[in-house]
Coordinates of N, CA and C in Angstrom, one line a residue:
X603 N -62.0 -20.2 -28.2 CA -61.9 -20.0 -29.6 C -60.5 -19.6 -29.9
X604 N -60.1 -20.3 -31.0 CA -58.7 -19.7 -31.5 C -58.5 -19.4 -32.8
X605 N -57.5 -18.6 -33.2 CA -57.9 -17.8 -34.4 C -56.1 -18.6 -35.1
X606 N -56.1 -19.4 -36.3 CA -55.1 -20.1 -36.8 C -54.4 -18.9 -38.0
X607 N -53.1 -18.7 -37.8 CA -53.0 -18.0 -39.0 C -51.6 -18.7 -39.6
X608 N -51.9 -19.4 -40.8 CA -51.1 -20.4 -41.7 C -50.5 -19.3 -42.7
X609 N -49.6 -19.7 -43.2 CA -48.5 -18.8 -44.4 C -48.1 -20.2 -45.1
X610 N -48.8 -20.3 -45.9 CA -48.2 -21.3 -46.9 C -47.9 -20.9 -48.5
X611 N -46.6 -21.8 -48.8 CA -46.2 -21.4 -50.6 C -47.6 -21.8 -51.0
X612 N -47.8 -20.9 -52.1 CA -48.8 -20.8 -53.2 C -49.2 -22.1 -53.9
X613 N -48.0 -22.9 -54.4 CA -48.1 -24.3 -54.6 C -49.1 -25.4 -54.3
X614 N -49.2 -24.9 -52.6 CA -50.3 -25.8 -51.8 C -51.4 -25.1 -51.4
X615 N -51.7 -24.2 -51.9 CA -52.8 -22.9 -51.3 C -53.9 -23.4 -51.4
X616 N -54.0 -24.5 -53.4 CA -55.6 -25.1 -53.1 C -55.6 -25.9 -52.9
X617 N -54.3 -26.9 -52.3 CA -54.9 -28.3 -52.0 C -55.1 -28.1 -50.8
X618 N -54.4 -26.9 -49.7 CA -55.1 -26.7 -48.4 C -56.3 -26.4 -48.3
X619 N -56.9 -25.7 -49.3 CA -57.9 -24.8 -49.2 C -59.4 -25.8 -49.1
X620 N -59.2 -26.8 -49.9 CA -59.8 -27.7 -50.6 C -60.3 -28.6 -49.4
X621 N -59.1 -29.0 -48.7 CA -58.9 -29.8 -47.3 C -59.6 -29.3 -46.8
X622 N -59.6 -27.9 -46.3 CA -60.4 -27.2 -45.4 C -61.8 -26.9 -45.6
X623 N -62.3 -26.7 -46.7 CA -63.4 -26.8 -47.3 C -64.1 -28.7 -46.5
X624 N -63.5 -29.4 -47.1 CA -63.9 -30.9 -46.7 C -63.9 -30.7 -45.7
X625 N -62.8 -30.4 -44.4 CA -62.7 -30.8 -43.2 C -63.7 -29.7 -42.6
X626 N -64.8 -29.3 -43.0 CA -65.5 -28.1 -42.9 C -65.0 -26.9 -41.7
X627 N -64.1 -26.4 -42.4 CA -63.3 -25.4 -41.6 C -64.0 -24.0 -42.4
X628 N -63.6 -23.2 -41.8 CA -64.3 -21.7 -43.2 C -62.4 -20.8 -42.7
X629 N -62.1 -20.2 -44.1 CA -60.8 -19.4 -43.4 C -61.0 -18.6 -44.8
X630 N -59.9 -17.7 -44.4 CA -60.3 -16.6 -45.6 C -58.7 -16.6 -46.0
X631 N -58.4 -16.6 -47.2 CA -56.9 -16.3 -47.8 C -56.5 -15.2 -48.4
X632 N -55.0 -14.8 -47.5 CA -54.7 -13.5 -48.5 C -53.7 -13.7 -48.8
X633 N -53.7 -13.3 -50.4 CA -52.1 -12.8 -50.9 C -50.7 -12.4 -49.9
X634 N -49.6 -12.9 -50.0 CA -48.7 -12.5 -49.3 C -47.4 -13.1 -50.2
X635 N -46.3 -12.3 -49.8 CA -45.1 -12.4 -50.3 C -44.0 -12.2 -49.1
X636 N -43.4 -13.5 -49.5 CA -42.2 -14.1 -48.1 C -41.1 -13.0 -48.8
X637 N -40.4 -12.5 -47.2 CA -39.2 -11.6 -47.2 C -38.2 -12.4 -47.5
X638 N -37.5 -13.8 -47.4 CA -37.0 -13.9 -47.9 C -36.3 -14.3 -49.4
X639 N -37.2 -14.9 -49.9 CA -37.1 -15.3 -51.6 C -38.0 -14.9 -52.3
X640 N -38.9 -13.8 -51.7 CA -39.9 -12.5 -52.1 C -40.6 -13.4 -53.0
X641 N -41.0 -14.9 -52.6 CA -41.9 -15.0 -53.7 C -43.2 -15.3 -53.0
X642 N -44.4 -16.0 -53.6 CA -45.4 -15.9 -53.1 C -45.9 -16.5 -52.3
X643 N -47.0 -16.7 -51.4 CA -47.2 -17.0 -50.5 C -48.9 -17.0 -50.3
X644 N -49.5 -17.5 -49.7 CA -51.2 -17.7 -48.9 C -51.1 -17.5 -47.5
X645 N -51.5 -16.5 -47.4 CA -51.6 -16.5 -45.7 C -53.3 -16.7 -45.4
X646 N -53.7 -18.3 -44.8 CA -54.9 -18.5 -44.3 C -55.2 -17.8 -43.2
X647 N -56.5 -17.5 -42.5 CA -57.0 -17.4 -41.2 C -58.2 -18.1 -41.1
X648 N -58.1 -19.5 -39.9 CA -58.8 -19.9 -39.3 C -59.7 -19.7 -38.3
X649 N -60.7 -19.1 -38.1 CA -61.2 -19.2 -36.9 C -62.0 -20.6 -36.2
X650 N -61.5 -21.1 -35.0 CA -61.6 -22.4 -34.8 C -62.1 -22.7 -33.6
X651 N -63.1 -23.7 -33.1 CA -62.8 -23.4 -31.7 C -61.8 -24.1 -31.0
X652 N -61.6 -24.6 -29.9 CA -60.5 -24.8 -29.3 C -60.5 -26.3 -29.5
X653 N -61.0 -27.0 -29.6 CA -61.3 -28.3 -29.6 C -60.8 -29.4 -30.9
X654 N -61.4 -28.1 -32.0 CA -60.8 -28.5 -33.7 C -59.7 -27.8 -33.5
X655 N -58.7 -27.7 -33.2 CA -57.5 -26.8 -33.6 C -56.1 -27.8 -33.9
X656 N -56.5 -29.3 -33.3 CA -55.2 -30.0 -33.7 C -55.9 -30.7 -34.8
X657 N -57.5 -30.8 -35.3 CA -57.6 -31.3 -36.6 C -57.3 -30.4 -37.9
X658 N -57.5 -29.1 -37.4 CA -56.7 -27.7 -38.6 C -55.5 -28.2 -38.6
X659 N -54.5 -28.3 -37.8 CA -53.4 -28.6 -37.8 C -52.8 -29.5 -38.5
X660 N -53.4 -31.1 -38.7 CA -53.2 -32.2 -39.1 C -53.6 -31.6 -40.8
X661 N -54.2 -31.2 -40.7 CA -54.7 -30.6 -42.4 C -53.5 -30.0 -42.7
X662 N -53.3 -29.1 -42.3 CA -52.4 -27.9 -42.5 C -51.2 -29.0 -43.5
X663 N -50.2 -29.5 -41.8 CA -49.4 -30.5 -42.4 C -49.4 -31.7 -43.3
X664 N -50.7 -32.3 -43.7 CA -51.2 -33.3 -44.7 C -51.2 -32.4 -45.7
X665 N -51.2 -30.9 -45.8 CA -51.7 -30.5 -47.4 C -50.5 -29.6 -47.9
X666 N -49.4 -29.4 -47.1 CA -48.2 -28.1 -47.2 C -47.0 -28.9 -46.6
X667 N -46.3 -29.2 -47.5 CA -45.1 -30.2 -47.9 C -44.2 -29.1 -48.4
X668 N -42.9 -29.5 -47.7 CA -41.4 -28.6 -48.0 C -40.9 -29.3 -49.2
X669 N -40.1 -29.0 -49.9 CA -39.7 -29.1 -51.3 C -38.2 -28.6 -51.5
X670 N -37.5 -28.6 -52.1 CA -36.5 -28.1 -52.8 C -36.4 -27.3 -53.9
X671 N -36.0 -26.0 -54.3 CA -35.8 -25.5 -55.4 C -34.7 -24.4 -55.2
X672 N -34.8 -24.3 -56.9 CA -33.4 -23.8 -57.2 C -33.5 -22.4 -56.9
X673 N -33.0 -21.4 -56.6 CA -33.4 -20.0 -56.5 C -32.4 -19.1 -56.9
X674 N -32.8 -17.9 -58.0 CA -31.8 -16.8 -58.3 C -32.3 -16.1 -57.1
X675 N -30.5 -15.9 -56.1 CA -30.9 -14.4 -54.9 C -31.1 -12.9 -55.5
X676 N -31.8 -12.6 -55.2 CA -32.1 -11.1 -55.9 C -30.6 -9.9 -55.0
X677 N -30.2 -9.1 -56.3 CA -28.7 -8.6 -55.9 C -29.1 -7.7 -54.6
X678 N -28.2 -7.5 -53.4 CA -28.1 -6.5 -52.9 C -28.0 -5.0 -53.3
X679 N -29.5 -4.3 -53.1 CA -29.4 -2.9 -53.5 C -29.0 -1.7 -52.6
X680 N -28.6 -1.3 -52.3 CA -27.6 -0.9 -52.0 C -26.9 -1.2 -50.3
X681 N -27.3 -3.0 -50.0 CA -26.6 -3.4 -49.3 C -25.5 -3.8 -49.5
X682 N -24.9 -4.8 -48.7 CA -23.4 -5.2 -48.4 C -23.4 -6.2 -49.2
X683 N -22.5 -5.5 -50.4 CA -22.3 -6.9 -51.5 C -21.1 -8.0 -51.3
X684 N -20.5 -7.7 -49.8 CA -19.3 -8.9 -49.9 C -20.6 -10.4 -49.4
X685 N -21.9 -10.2 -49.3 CA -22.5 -11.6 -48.7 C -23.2 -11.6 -50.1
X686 N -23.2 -11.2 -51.4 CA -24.3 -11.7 -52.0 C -23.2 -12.8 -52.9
X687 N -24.3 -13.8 -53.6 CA -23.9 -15.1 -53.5 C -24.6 -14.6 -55.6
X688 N -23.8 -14.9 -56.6 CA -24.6 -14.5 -57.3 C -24.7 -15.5 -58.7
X689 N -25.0 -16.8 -58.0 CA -25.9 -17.9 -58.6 C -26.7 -18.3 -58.1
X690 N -27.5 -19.3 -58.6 CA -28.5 -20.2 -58.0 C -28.3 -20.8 -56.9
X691 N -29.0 -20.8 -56.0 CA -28.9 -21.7 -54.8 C -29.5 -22.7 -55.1
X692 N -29.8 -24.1 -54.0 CA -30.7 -24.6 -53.3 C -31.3 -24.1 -52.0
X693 N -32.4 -24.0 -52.0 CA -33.1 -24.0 -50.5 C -34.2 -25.0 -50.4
X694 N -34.6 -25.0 -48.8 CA -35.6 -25.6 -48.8 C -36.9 -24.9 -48.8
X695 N -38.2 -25.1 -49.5 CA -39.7 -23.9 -49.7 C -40.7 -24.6 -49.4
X696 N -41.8 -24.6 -49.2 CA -42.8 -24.9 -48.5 C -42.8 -24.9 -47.2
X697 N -43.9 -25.8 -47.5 CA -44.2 -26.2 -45.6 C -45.3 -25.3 -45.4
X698 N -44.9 -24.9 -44.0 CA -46.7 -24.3 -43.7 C -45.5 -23.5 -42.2
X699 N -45.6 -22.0 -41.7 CA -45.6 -21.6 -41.0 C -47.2 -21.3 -40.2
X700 N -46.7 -21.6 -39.2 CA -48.5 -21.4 -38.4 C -48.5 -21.0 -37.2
X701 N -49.2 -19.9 -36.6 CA -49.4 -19.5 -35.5 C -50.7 -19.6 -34.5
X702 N -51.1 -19.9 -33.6 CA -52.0 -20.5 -32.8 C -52.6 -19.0 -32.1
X703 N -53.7 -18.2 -32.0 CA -53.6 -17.3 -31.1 C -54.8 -17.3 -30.6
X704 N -54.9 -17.0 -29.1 CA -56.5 -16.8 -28.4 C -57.0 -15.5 -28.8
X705 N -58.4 -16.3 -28.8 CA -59.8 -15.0 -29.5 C -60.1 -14.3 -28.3
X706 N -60.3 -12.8 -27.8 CA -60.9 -12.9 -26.7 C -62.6 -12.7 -26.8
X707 N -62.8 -12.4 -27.8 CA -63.9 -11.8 -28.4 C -64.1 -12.2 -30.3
X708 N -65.4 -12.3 -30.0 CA -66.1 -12.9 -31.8 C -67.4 -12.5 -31.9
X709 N -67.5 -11.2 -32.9 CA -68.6 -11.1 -33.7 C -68.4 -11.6 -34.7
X710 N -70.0 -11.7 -35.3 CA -70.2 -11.8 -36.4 C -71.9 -11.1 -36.8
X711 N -71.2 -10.1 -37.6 CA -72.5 -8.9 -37.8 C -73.3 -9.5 -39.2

Protein backbone atom coordinates (compact mmCIF):
# COMPACT_ATOMS: atom_id res chain seq x y z
CA UNK A 1 0.00 0.00 0.00
CA UNK A 2 1.15 3.51 -0.79
CA UNK A 3 -0.05 6.59 0.36
CA UNK A 4 0.34 9.46 -2.92
CA UNK A 5 0.52 13.01 -1.74
CA UNK A 6 0.01 15.44 -4.92
CA UNK A 7 0.25 19.52 -4.48
CA UNK A 8 -1.28 20.83 -7.28
CA UNK A 9 -2.31 24.69 -8.49
CA UNK A 10 -5.87 25.20 -7.73
CA UNK A 11 -6.51 25.68 -11.55
CA UNK A 12 -6.40 21.82 -11.96
CA UNK A 13 -7.74 20.70 -8.54
CA UNK A 14 -11.22 19.71 -10.32
CA UNK A 15 -10.16 18.36 -13.35
CA UNK A 16 -7.81 16.09 -11.18
CA UNK A 17 -10.36 15.43 -8.84
CA UNK A 18 -12.88 14.52 -11.42
CA UNK A 19 -10.12 12.09 -13.02
CA UNK A 20 -9.86 10.45 -9.89
CA UNK A 21 -13.31 10.03 -9.13
CA UNK A 22 -13.59 8.21 -12.88
CA UNK A 23 -10.37 6.42 -12.48
CA UNK A 24 -12.07 5.19 -9.14
CA UNK A 25 -9.39 6.38 -6.92
CA UNK A 26 -10.93 7.95 -3.36
CA UNK A 27 -8.30 10.89 -2.04
CA UNK A 28 -9.24 13.62 0.16
CA UNK A 29 -8.09 17.46 -0.71
CA UNK A 30 -6.73 20.07 1.38
CA UNK A 31 -6.38 23.67 1.03
CA UNK A 32 -2.70 24.66 0.85
CA UNK A 33 -0.68 27.67 -0.12
CA UNK A 34 2.84 27.49 -2.00
CA UNK A 35 5.83 29.29 -0.12
CA UNK A 36 6.84 30.61 -3.01
CA UNK A 37 4.21 32.87 -4.98
CA UNK A 38 1.98 32.24 -1.72
CA UNK A 39 -0.74 31.45 -3.88
CA UNK A 40 -3.00 28.61 -3.89
CA UNK A 41 -2.64 25.27 -4.00
CA UNK A 42 -4.67 21.41 -3.49
CA UNK A 43 -2.80 19.15 -1.69
CA UNK A 44 -4.40 15.54 -2.66
CA UNK A 45 -3.87 12.25 -0.57
CA UNK A 46 -4.09 9.01 -2.25
CA UNK A 47 -4.23 5.95 -0.64
CA UNK A 48 -3.42 3.31 -3.24
CA UNK A 49 -2.24 0.02 -3.47
CA UNK A 50 0.97 -0.68 -4.92
CA UNK A 51 -0.15 -1.94 -8.08
CA UNK A 52 -2.46 1.29 -9.12
CA UNK A 53 0.19 3.74 -8.25
CA UNK A 54 1.66 4.38 -11.80
CA UNK A 55 -2.21 4.65 -13.02
CA UNK A 56 -2.56 7.68 -10.09
CA UNK A 57 0.33 8.86 -11.58
CA UNK A 58 -0.60 8.97 -15.31
CA UNK A 59 -3.80 10.86 -14.03
CA UNK A 60 -2.02 13.16 -11.95
CA UNK A 61 0.15 14.23 -15.09
CA UNK A 62 -2.88 13.97 -17.77
CA UNK A 63 -4.87 16.42 -15.41
CA UNK A 64 -1.99 19.09 -13.92
CA UNK A 65 -0.24 21.00 -16.78
CA UNK A 66 2.55 23.85 -16.09
CA UNK A 67 1.60 27.14 -17.45
CA UNK A 68 3.02 30.57 -17.56
CA UNK A 69 2.05 33.59 -15.61
CA UNK A 70 2.72 36.90 -14.92
CA UNK A 71 3.45 37.40 -11.05
CA UNK A 72 3.63 40.65 -8.74
CA UNK A 73 6.77 39.38 -6.06
CA UNK A 74 5.42 40.26 -2.80
CA UNK A 75 8.09 43.02 -1.20
CA UNK A 76 10.67 41.82 1.24
CA UNK A 77 9.53 42.44 4.83
CA UNK A 78 12.02 43.04 6.64
CA UNK A 79 14.43 41.03 4.41
CA UNK A 80 17.26 41.83 2.07
CA UNK A 81 15.88 44.35 -0.31
CA UNK A 82 19.10 44.51 -2.68
CA UNK A 83 17.35 40.86 -4.28
CA UNK A 84 13.80 42.14 -4.50
CA UNK A 85 12.88 42.51 -8.16
CA UNK A 86 9.80 45.03 -7.96
CA UNK A 87 7.80 44.27 -11.17
CA UNK A 88 6.09 41.55 -12.74
CA UNK A 89 7.80 38.54 -13.53
CA UNK A 90 7.24 35.48 -15.64
CA UNK A 91 7.41 32.10 -13.97
CA UNK A 92 6.55 28.86 -14.72
CA UNK A 93 2.99 27.40 -12.20
CA UNK A 94 1.41 24.37 -12.35
CA UNK A 95 2.18 21.05 -12.74
CA UNK A 96 1.75 18.56 -10.04
CA UNK A 97 4.45 18.05 -7.28
CA UNK A 98 4.05 14.38 -5.93
CA UNK A 99 5.47 12.29 -3.40
CA UNK A 100 5.20 8.35 -3.30
CA UNK A 101 5.36 6.98 0.39
CA UNK A 102 4.98 3.39 2.01
CA UNK A 103 1.98 2.59 4.26
CA UNK A 104 3.14 0.40 7.01
CA UNK A 105 -0.19 0.12 8.51
CA UNK A 106 -4.12 1.00 7.37
CA UNK A 107 -7.14 1.32 9.39
CA UNK A 108 -10.12 2.06 8.67
CA UNK A 109 -12.66 2.46 11.72
Amino acid sequence: MKLIVAVVQDQDSNRLSAALTKGDFRATKLASTGGFLRSGNTTFLIGTDDSLVQKALELIRENCRSRDQMVAPVSPMGGNADSYIPYPVEVEVGGATVFVLPIEHFHHF
